Structures are given as C-alpha cells and as structure tokens.
Amino acid sequence: MSRDPRFDILFEPVAIGPVTAPNRFFQVPHASGATNAMPRVRAGLRGIKAEGGWGVVCTGACSIHPSCDDAPLPYATLWDEDDIRAHALMTDAVHEHGALAGVELFHGGGAVLNRATRLPPVSPSGKGWMATHTTFMSSLRPRAMDASDLRDLVRWQGEAARRAKRAGFDIVYVYAGMGYLPYEFLLPEYNERTDAYGGSIANRVRIVQEMLDATRDAVGGDVAVALRISLEELRGRPGESDETEAHEAIRLLSPHTDLLDVKMDSSPTDCGPSRFREEGAHEPVVDFVKSRTDKPVVGVGRFTSPDAMVSQIRRGVLDMVGAARPSIADPFLPRKIEEGREDEIRECIGCNMCIASWHEGVLVRCTQNPTFGEEWRRGWHPERARPAGSKDRVLIVGGGPAGLECALTLGRRGYAVTVAEAGRELGGRLLFEAALPGLSAWRRVVDYRLGRLAQMPTVEVFTESPLDADQILEFGFERVVIATGSHWARDLYSDLEVPVEASDHPAIFTPDDLAAGKAPAGKTVVFDFDGYVMGGLVAERLVEQGTDVTYITPAGGASVWTVNSNEQPYVHRRLEEAGVAVRTLERVAAFEGQTLTLAHIFTGSARTLDCDALVVVGARRSNTALFDELQARRAEWEGAGIKSVDLTGDALAPGAVAHAVYFGRGTAEALDGEPLEVFLRDAPFYTDRDLDRLIPKARIA
Ligand SMILES: Cc1cc2nc3c(=O)[nH]c(=O)nc-3n(C[C@H](O)[C@H](O)[C@H](O)COP(=O)(O)O)c2cc1C
Ligand code: SF4
C-alpha cells in the first residue's frame, strides 16, 4: 500500500538548529518509569519508537542535580559521568533507526521534595507546590534561592548538557513547565523576587534564557537546544508590550532556542483524559506561538488522526506533531501512515493508565499496547510475535479485551485460533463501559483488535456460543484459554476495610445489574470503594436517567485512585455540575431498604440516611466456574487431546482493562514459552569509580 498524498507533509524533514529531523513526528519528553536503574528496558522502549518511524524520540524529565530528587516518582538522572552510559544505550537504539534523540533536562525546584537525597529543596521565593496529590505532598518546604543558587542552577544545566552531548543526544532541553523550577520563575505567585529575576516578564524569563544559553555554550554548534514551556497561565495574563504574557515570553525566549515545545500547565490539563478532553485540546493555548517565533514549534494534543495532524500544520499552529500517549499506544503510528495503513493505527484511548503508572512509581503501562516496557525484558514487539512453537489449535472462551488480545497475539504467531463468545457482541466488559458518559474512545480497544483479527485467516470468531466443560472436552482443541471475565460483587466494606457479604436485599444493585438494564428507583446511593472510574461513571449515568443520586465513599475524594490518571479533579467537577452530593470518609454499614446506616471510617460514629436503592461499586470477583470445572476433570484431558487450560484477563485477576489486555498477551506468549514470572531483570551500570566510592563507605557503616 502506498501513502495517501494528503499526508505527505507529515514526512517532510524539519531543521532544528544544527540537526535535521527526518519527518514531523516528534515523541515529546515523557517519562517511562524505567529510570537509569533499567537502562536496557528504557533503550528498548525508545528504540522501538524510532523503528516505528518517530523522527525524534526524547527521554522523560532527566534531573540535572541531586537537589532535584523526585523520588518516589521514577525519574532519570544525568548527575555525573556515571549516568552517561545508561543514556548512551538509549541514544544508540534511537540512532539505529535514523531518528534524533532528545533529552529533557529538568530541575523540579519546589515541586520535588528530595526525599531520597535529603538536600533542601529550592524555589525562587521559598514557595512550594502545595499540590493535593499525595506524591507531591511533603512535610518539608523549599528555601528561597539566593544569587549563588541561581549561578549554581545555570552551571548545573550546562554541566548536564555537556554530559548529554557525550551520551549522544542530538537535542538538549531546558524544561520550563508544569510547576518545575524554571516555570516557578515565570509566575509571580511563585516568584516574589525583587532582583533581576522577578517582577516584569522580561525579568521572570531571565533564568530560562540563561539556562538555554548555558546549554548552547555546553553543547557547541552541532547539538540543538530546545525549550519546553507551559503557557496556559501566562496566556491568561495581559502582557505589558504584547497581547498576553505568553506572547511576550515566547518572543523573549525564542532567540535563545532552536525549538519551542509548547503545552498546558498541569498534568490533568496537559495530559488530559479523553473522558474530559478532546484531541487537540491544547490548540487554544498554543495557537499563537508561531506568530512570535521563527523557530520550529512542536505541540501535543493526543493526536491519533493523521488528518488532525495535517490540519495543525497546514493551519500554522505547529511545525511538528508532538505525541506522548499516541506514541506509547502505537510506536508504529508514523510507519503505518507512511505505508498507507492508517486504519491499522492502535489509537490511544486516553484512559491515562500510562501516567497513572508513573504516578504509582513504576514502569509505564498502556491499555492499548501491552508490549510497552516489555520490549527488552520479555522480547515483546508491538507489531509482531514470535512464531508458533507447535501446530496446536487453540480455543479461547470469552471475547472481551483479554480474549481478543490473546487471539490477536496467537494469530500473529500463526496459531489456528477459535474464539467463542457467549454474548451477541464481542467486547466483554467494554460493551457496557465504553457506553458510559465520556468513554466512547475506550471502544477502540475492541475495534482495533477486531479489525486486525478480521484480516487473519487462521482466527475464527463465534458469538452467541456459550460453552460448558462437556463441550470443551468433546471439541478436541489442544489448548484452551478461559477468558470469562469477572463480576461486581454485592459486598459492603467492613470496619477492617475488607469486602464483606451484603444482604440480598432486592434494592441493592451492582454495575452488572445496570449493564443488564436494571434501574434503581427513588433516592439512590452509589457506594464506591473501588476508587477507580466506575463509581463516578455510574453516578453520572444515573443522574442522566433522572435519578436522585448521593455518592458515598470511604476514601477522601470521589474516584480516589483517579488522582493517578489525572481524572479526579474533573470527576468532582462533573459530579458537582450534575447535582450529586459527595460524601467522603464514610462506609455503608448496613442497608435493609429505606434506611442506610453509615459509619465514619475513622471515628466509627454512625448516622442514617433515607435511601430507596443502593448501588455498590466495590469488590470484583473472577468468573472461574468453567475453569474450575475443567481443572476438576483434569483426568479427562489426555483422552480429549487437551494439553493445557489457562486462565487469563479478569478471570485471572480482575482489574482495569490494561491488566486484562496485558494478561491476554502474556497468556498467548506463555502458551509454549516463558510464563509471566520469567523475564530478564535489568540492572544499573556501575563503574569502577562507583564501586571504589560506595563499597568502602558501606563497610565503615
Ligand atoms: C506516562 C507519561 C509521562 C510523562 N512524563 C513527562 C515528562 O517526563 N516530561 C514532560 O515534559 N512531560 C511528560 N508527560 C507529558 C507529555 O509529554 C505530554 O505533554 C502530554 O502527555 C500530552 O501529550 P499527548 O496528548 O500526546 O499524550 C508525560 C506524559 C505521560 C503520559
Ligand atoms: S494507557 Fe491509555 S492513555 Fe496511555 S497511551 Fe495507553 S491507551 Fe493512551
């Protein structure tokens, strides 16, 4: 297939100062969770994006000095010579495919809390970022920077840039975004300085200019200098000599950089979930940038549609199409457009499990792309799978996210696969979930897989085909995979914070009941101790249907875990707009119809509430009845020709769709290979210098 000429513009090279990107696809800085402790994992996941056609591939935020210690969040470092080798592995992997490698040098200032290095945090005027997100809270506050601190900051940037060049990077960033130190200088709320670095916008951008200049001095003429800057707040402030302070900042900073990478200010706006933010949502904030600079401009917006990308370029909004999530969900997105296969793009669904995993402090994971982070340690590839190890035929029972992913991987491996789905439609839990308010993009998990499976001659898919153990034992498939999903339990929540059985009162519902079309009547309480999206979504859906809803949770906020996925602020806003009363720190102790007994989770004090119906969104249980029966009849397997029966997806362990898809892939890989618990363990590089320095000290201790 050949490329649609409409998209030719995306494949034009772009000069960035002294270097040239081979096309306009720019994987902007995003953390991977690998850190310098897993250099091979990191090189694997960046290299695969270069293989997939991204013209520029960047690191995530990379700390320039121990006074920027973001632990327990997983961040990279370029603190000294010993860090260079870990990054060189990544730049080699990127260069191997003809892409440019960029590094986002960063100092977090008052937004990092130096929990591990225990150095005093710094900020322009001693103000911290008082975020409510637990990973950004601390009992320590930053100190105000004096003149020598400013000189140190500029020097550290230059020194880290020099190391970056030695590591092989082609583009070296200054990061002035999202509450981090250079950004703190940009806003008067953080920056109350009365010296040359505070006051007017010309003064407030000065430290950024100096950091950019120090970067250029350090990297010489053959490496490009880039600036990543958040513009949302500045865009809202009238300028002294131009329309807004954002316009002024761009004009003042443009001469000091070779590239402008522009975006919104906070993780929930910058990396907004699709439930609340559309593709291209940054445009109203960054649309002016090209009018104030002659340097190439890159911007983001969860771009998955090549038409939306072309539109941004043709309309003069951007020169390069920036992407974090779309490049995680599909590392081969550019290659697919280039080869006229854009209908094969595995589109990001905007669920934000990726950023959630980073907030949880681990390797980034993706719902759509279960291979992300597994390229090196498990040898998984987003587009291919290793050849089948036998001619065994595989029966997959269940056509939800796990069953479909398992079928796709086995099909790619060349196995003959039959999927039997009991329901009328494929998609499992997503048939209900993707129909909830704002979640239509989640349907892409099913659509992508069905689209690919339709092209596979060795995969057959049957709906309305419920199977029992007798039938499976009769069929004679050598391999059986059970992907029968899970169900929501009616359990309440004990004072030990453990799910406990509820009464079987007919006015108690679960999300499965709602999916089956049952509707609670009258005053309804949604009791959410699941904490992920379902509780808030169910409340929203019931309000849409005209129900009077109160939302109650034992947690401190609604959909509490979604603080990780950047959804929580929007969930609260949405519930407030919908008129849902939100009650926190309470658990439902009992419900027997008409009256709900609540207990405060800390004090235990009890109160009652009039209530006609209760929807419990709490525990989930795997559907293992079929698997259990087959296990109990193991003695019959040999006679039936069955070699293995595996459990996968929610039936193995109920969780977010990301986990189900991952288990589906894992089961397909493990069919004749390594089980999930076997993987290569990465290790940091230690140099002789390290060991000389570290080991004697450890012995003295
Ligand atoms: C997992 C993850 C990690 C991120 N880490 C960083 C980071 O280290 N530095 C940064 O500037 N932005 C980071 N971001 C923000 C992205 O670079 C990007 O601005 C944002 O996700 C919007 O782009 P998108 O819609 O293409 O995802 C991260 C985003 C994600 C999803
Ligand atoms: S986890 Fe979700 S939001 Fe993140 S890249 Fe994957 S599909 Fe997109």
JSON list of N, CA and C in Angstrom, two decimals, residues 40 72 113 138 149 170 177 228 254 379 406 413 427 502 505 522 551 553 561 582 640 653 684 692:
[
{"chain": "A", "resi": 40, "resn": "ARG", "atom": "N", "xyz": [18.41, -0.84, 29.96]},
{"chain": "A", "resi": 40, "resn": "ARG", "atom": "CA", "xyz": [18.13, -1.65, 28.77]},
{"chain": "A", "resi": 40, "resn": "ARG", "atom": "C", "xyz": [16.63, -1.64, 28.46]},
{"chain": "A", "resi": 72, "resn": "PRO", "atom": "N", "xyz": [9.35, 9.43, 45.39]},
{"chain": "A", "resi": 72, "resn": "PRO", "atom": "CA", "xyz": [9.38, 8.08, 44.81]},
{"chain": "A", "resi": 72, "resn": "PRO", "atom": "C", "xyz": [8.91, 8.01, 43.36]},
{"chain": "A", "resi": 113, "resn": "LEU", "atom": "N", "xyz": [10.80, 17.01, 46.24]},
{"chain": "A", "resi": 113, "resn": "LEU", "atom": "CA", "xyz": [10.96, 17.14, 47.70]},
{"chain": "A", "resi": 113, "resn": "LEU", "atom": "C", "xyz": [12.19, 16.43, 48.24]},
{"chain": "A", "resi": 138, "resn": "SER", "atom": "N", "xyz": [4.59, 16.94, 51.12]},
{"chain": "A", "resi": 138, "resn": "SER", "atom": "CA", "xyz": [5.71, 16.62, 52.00]},
{"chain": "A", "resi": 138, "resn": "SER", "atom": "C", "xyz": [5.61, 17.43, 53.27]},
{"chain": "A", "resi": 149, "resn": "ASP", "atom": "N", "xyz": [22.78, 30.43, 44.39]},
{"chain": "A", "resi": 149, "resn": "ASP", "atom": "CA", "xyz": [21.95, 29.30, 43.95]},
{"chain": "A", "resi": 149, "resn": "ASP", "atom": "C", "xyz": [21.59, 29.45, 42.47]},
{"chain": "A", "resi": 170, "resn": "ASP", "atom": "N", "xyz": [21.01, 14.49, 20.45]},
{"chain": "A", "resi": 170, "resn": "ASP", "atom": "CA", "xyz": [21.05, 15.48, 19.37]},
{"chain": "A", "resi": 170, "resn": "ASP", "atom": "C", "xyz": [20.31, 16.75, 19.74]},
{"chain": "A", "resi": 177, "resn": "GLY", "atom": "N", "xyz": [8.28, 23.91, 32.50]},
{"chain": "A", "resi": 177, "resn": "GLY", "atom": "CA", "xyz": [6.85, 23.58, 32.51]},
{"chain": "A", "resi": 177, "resn": "GLY", "atom": "C", "xyz": [6.37, 23.01, 33.82]},
{"chain": "A", "resi": 228, "resn": "ARG", "atom": "N", "xyz": [11.04, 23.47, 26.46]},
{"chain": "A", "resi": 228, "resn": "ARG", "atom": "CA", "xyz": [9.64, 23.03, 26.68]},
{"chain": "A", "resi": 228, "resn": "ARG", "atom": "C", "xyz": [9.04, 23.99, 27.70]},
{"chain": "A", "resi": 254, "resn": "SER", "atom": "N", "xyz": [12.54, 33.00, 22.32]},
{"chain": "A", "resi": 254, "resn": "SER", "atom": "CA", "xyz": [12.77, 32.41, 21.01]},
{"chain": "A", "resi": 254, "resn": "SER", "atom": "C", "xyz": [14.22, 32.53, 20.52]},
{"chain": "A", "resi": 379, "resn": "GLY", "atom": "N", "xyz": [11.03, -9.41, 25.36]},
{"chain": "A", "resi": 379, "resn": "GLY", "atom": "CA", "xyz": [11.17, -9.59, 23.91]},
{"chain": "A", "resi": 379, "resn": "GLY", "atom": "C", "xyz": [9.86, -9.42, 23.17]},
{"chain": "A", "resi": 406, "resn": "CYS", "atom": "N", "xyz": [-5.46, -12.01, 23.36]},
{"chain": "A", "resi": 406, "resn": "CYS", "atom": "CA", "xyz": [-4.84, -13.34, 23.31]},
{"chain": "A", "resi": 406, "resn": "CYS", "atom": "C", "xyz": [-4.97, -13.92, 21.89]},
{"chain": "A", "resi": 413, "resn": "ARG", "atom": "N", "xyz": [1.17, -15.17, 15.85]},
{"chain": "A", "resi": 413, "resn": "ARG", "atom": "CA", "xyz": [2.17, -16.23, 16.00]},
{"chain": "A", "resi": 413, "resn": "ARG", "atom": "C", "xyz": [1.93, -17.36, 15.01]},
{"chain": "A", "resi": 427, "resn": "GLY", "atom": "N", "xyz": [-16.51, -7.92, 22.91]},
{"chain": "A", "resi": 427, "resn": "GLY", "atom": "CA", "xyz": [-16.07, -6.73, 23.64]},
{"chain": "A", "resi": 427, "resn": "GLY", "atom": "C", "xyz": [-16.15, -6.88, 25.15]},
{"chain": "A", "resi": 502, "resn": "ALA", "atom": "N", "xyz": [-22.89, -8.57, 51.59]},
{"chain": "A", "resi": 502, "resn": "ALA", "atom": "CA", "xyz": [-24.04, -7.72, 51.91]},
{"chain": "A", "resi": 502, "resn": "ALA", "atom": "C", "xyz": [-25.29, -8.58, 52.00]},
{"chain": "A", "resi": 505, "resn": "HIS", "atom": "N", "xyz": [-30.84, -7.97, 49.73]},
{"chain": "A", "resi": 505, "resn": "HIS", "atom": "CA", "xyz": [-31.99, -7.08, 49.55]},
{"chain": "A", "resi": 505, "resn": "HIS", "atom": "C", "xyz": [-32.14, -6.72, 48.06]},
{"chain": "A", "resi": 522, "resn": "GLY", "atom": "N", "xyz": [-36.02, 5.81, 42.84]},
{"chain": "A", "resi": 522, "resn": "GLY", "atom": "CA", "xyz": [-36.07, 6.63, 44.04]},
{"chain": "A", "resi": 522, "resn": "GLY", "atom": "C", "xyz": [-34.70, 7.15, 44.42]},
{"chain": "A", "resi": 551, "resn": "TYR", "atom": "N", "xyz": [-23.42, 10.22, 46.29]},
{"chain": "A", "resi": 551, "resn": "TYR", "atom": "CA", "xyz": [-22.23, 9.38, 46.12]},
{"chain": "A", "resi": 551, "resn": "TYR", "atom": "C", "xyz": [-21.51, 9.32, 47.47]},
{"chain": "A", "resi": 553, "resn": "THR", "atom": "N", "xyz": [-18.25, 7.48, 49.69]},
{"chain": "A", "resi": 553, "resn": "THR", "atom": "CA", "xyz": [-17.02, 6.68, 49.59]},
{"chain": "A", "resi": 553, "resn": "THR", "atom": "C", "xyz": [-16.27, 6.72, 50.92]},
{"chain": "A", "resi": 561, "resn": "TRP", "atom": "N", "xyz": [-8.70, 6.83, 43.29]},
{"chain": "A", "resi": 561, "resn": "TRP", "atom": "CA", "xyz": [-7.47, 6.35, 42.61]},
{"chain": "A", "resi": 561, "resn": "TRP", "atom": "C", "xyz": [-7.19, 7.16, 41.35]},
{"chain": "A", "resi": 582, "resn": "VAL", "atom": "N", "xyz": [-21.64, 14.60, 47.29]},
{"chain": "A", "resi": 582, "resn": "VAL", "atom": "CA", "xyz": [-20.50, 13.69, 47.51]},
{"chain": "A", "resi": 582, "resn": "VAL", "atom": "C", "xyz": [-20.18, 13.65, 49.00]},
{"chain": "A", "resi": 640, "resn": "ALA", "atom": "N", "xyz": [-9.17, -36.29, 25.81]},
{"chain": "A", "resi": 640, "resn": "ALA", "atom": "CA", "xyz": [-9.80, -35.28, 24.95]},
{"chain": "A", "resi": 640, "resn": "ALA", "atom": "C", "xyz": [-8.77, -34.58, 24.07]},
{"chain": "A", "resi": 653, "resn": "ALA", "atom": "N", "xyz": [-7.31, -12.25, 37.32]},
{"chain": "A", "resi": 653, "resn": "ALA", "atom": "CA", "xyz": [-7.29, -11.26, 38.41]},
{"chain": "A", "resi": 653, "resn": "ALA", "atom": "C", "xyz": [-8.05, -10.04, 37.90]},
{"chain": "A", "resi": 684, "resn": "PRO", "atom": "N", "xyz": [21.30, -1.39, 36.87]},
{"chain": "A", "resi": 684, "resn": "PRO", "atom": "CA", "xyz": [22.02, -0.16, 36.53]},
{"chain": "A", "resi": 684, "resn": "PRO", "atom": "C", "xyz": [23.48, -0.46, 36.18]},
{"chain": "A", "resi": 692, "resn": "ASP", "atom": "N", "xyz": [34.50, 1.89, 43.97]},
{"chain": "A", "resi": 692, "resn": "ASP", "atom": "CA", "xyz": [35.54, 2.40, 44.89]},
{"chain": "A", "resi": 692, "resn": "ASP", "atom": "C", "xyz": [34.93, 3.34, 45.91]}
]
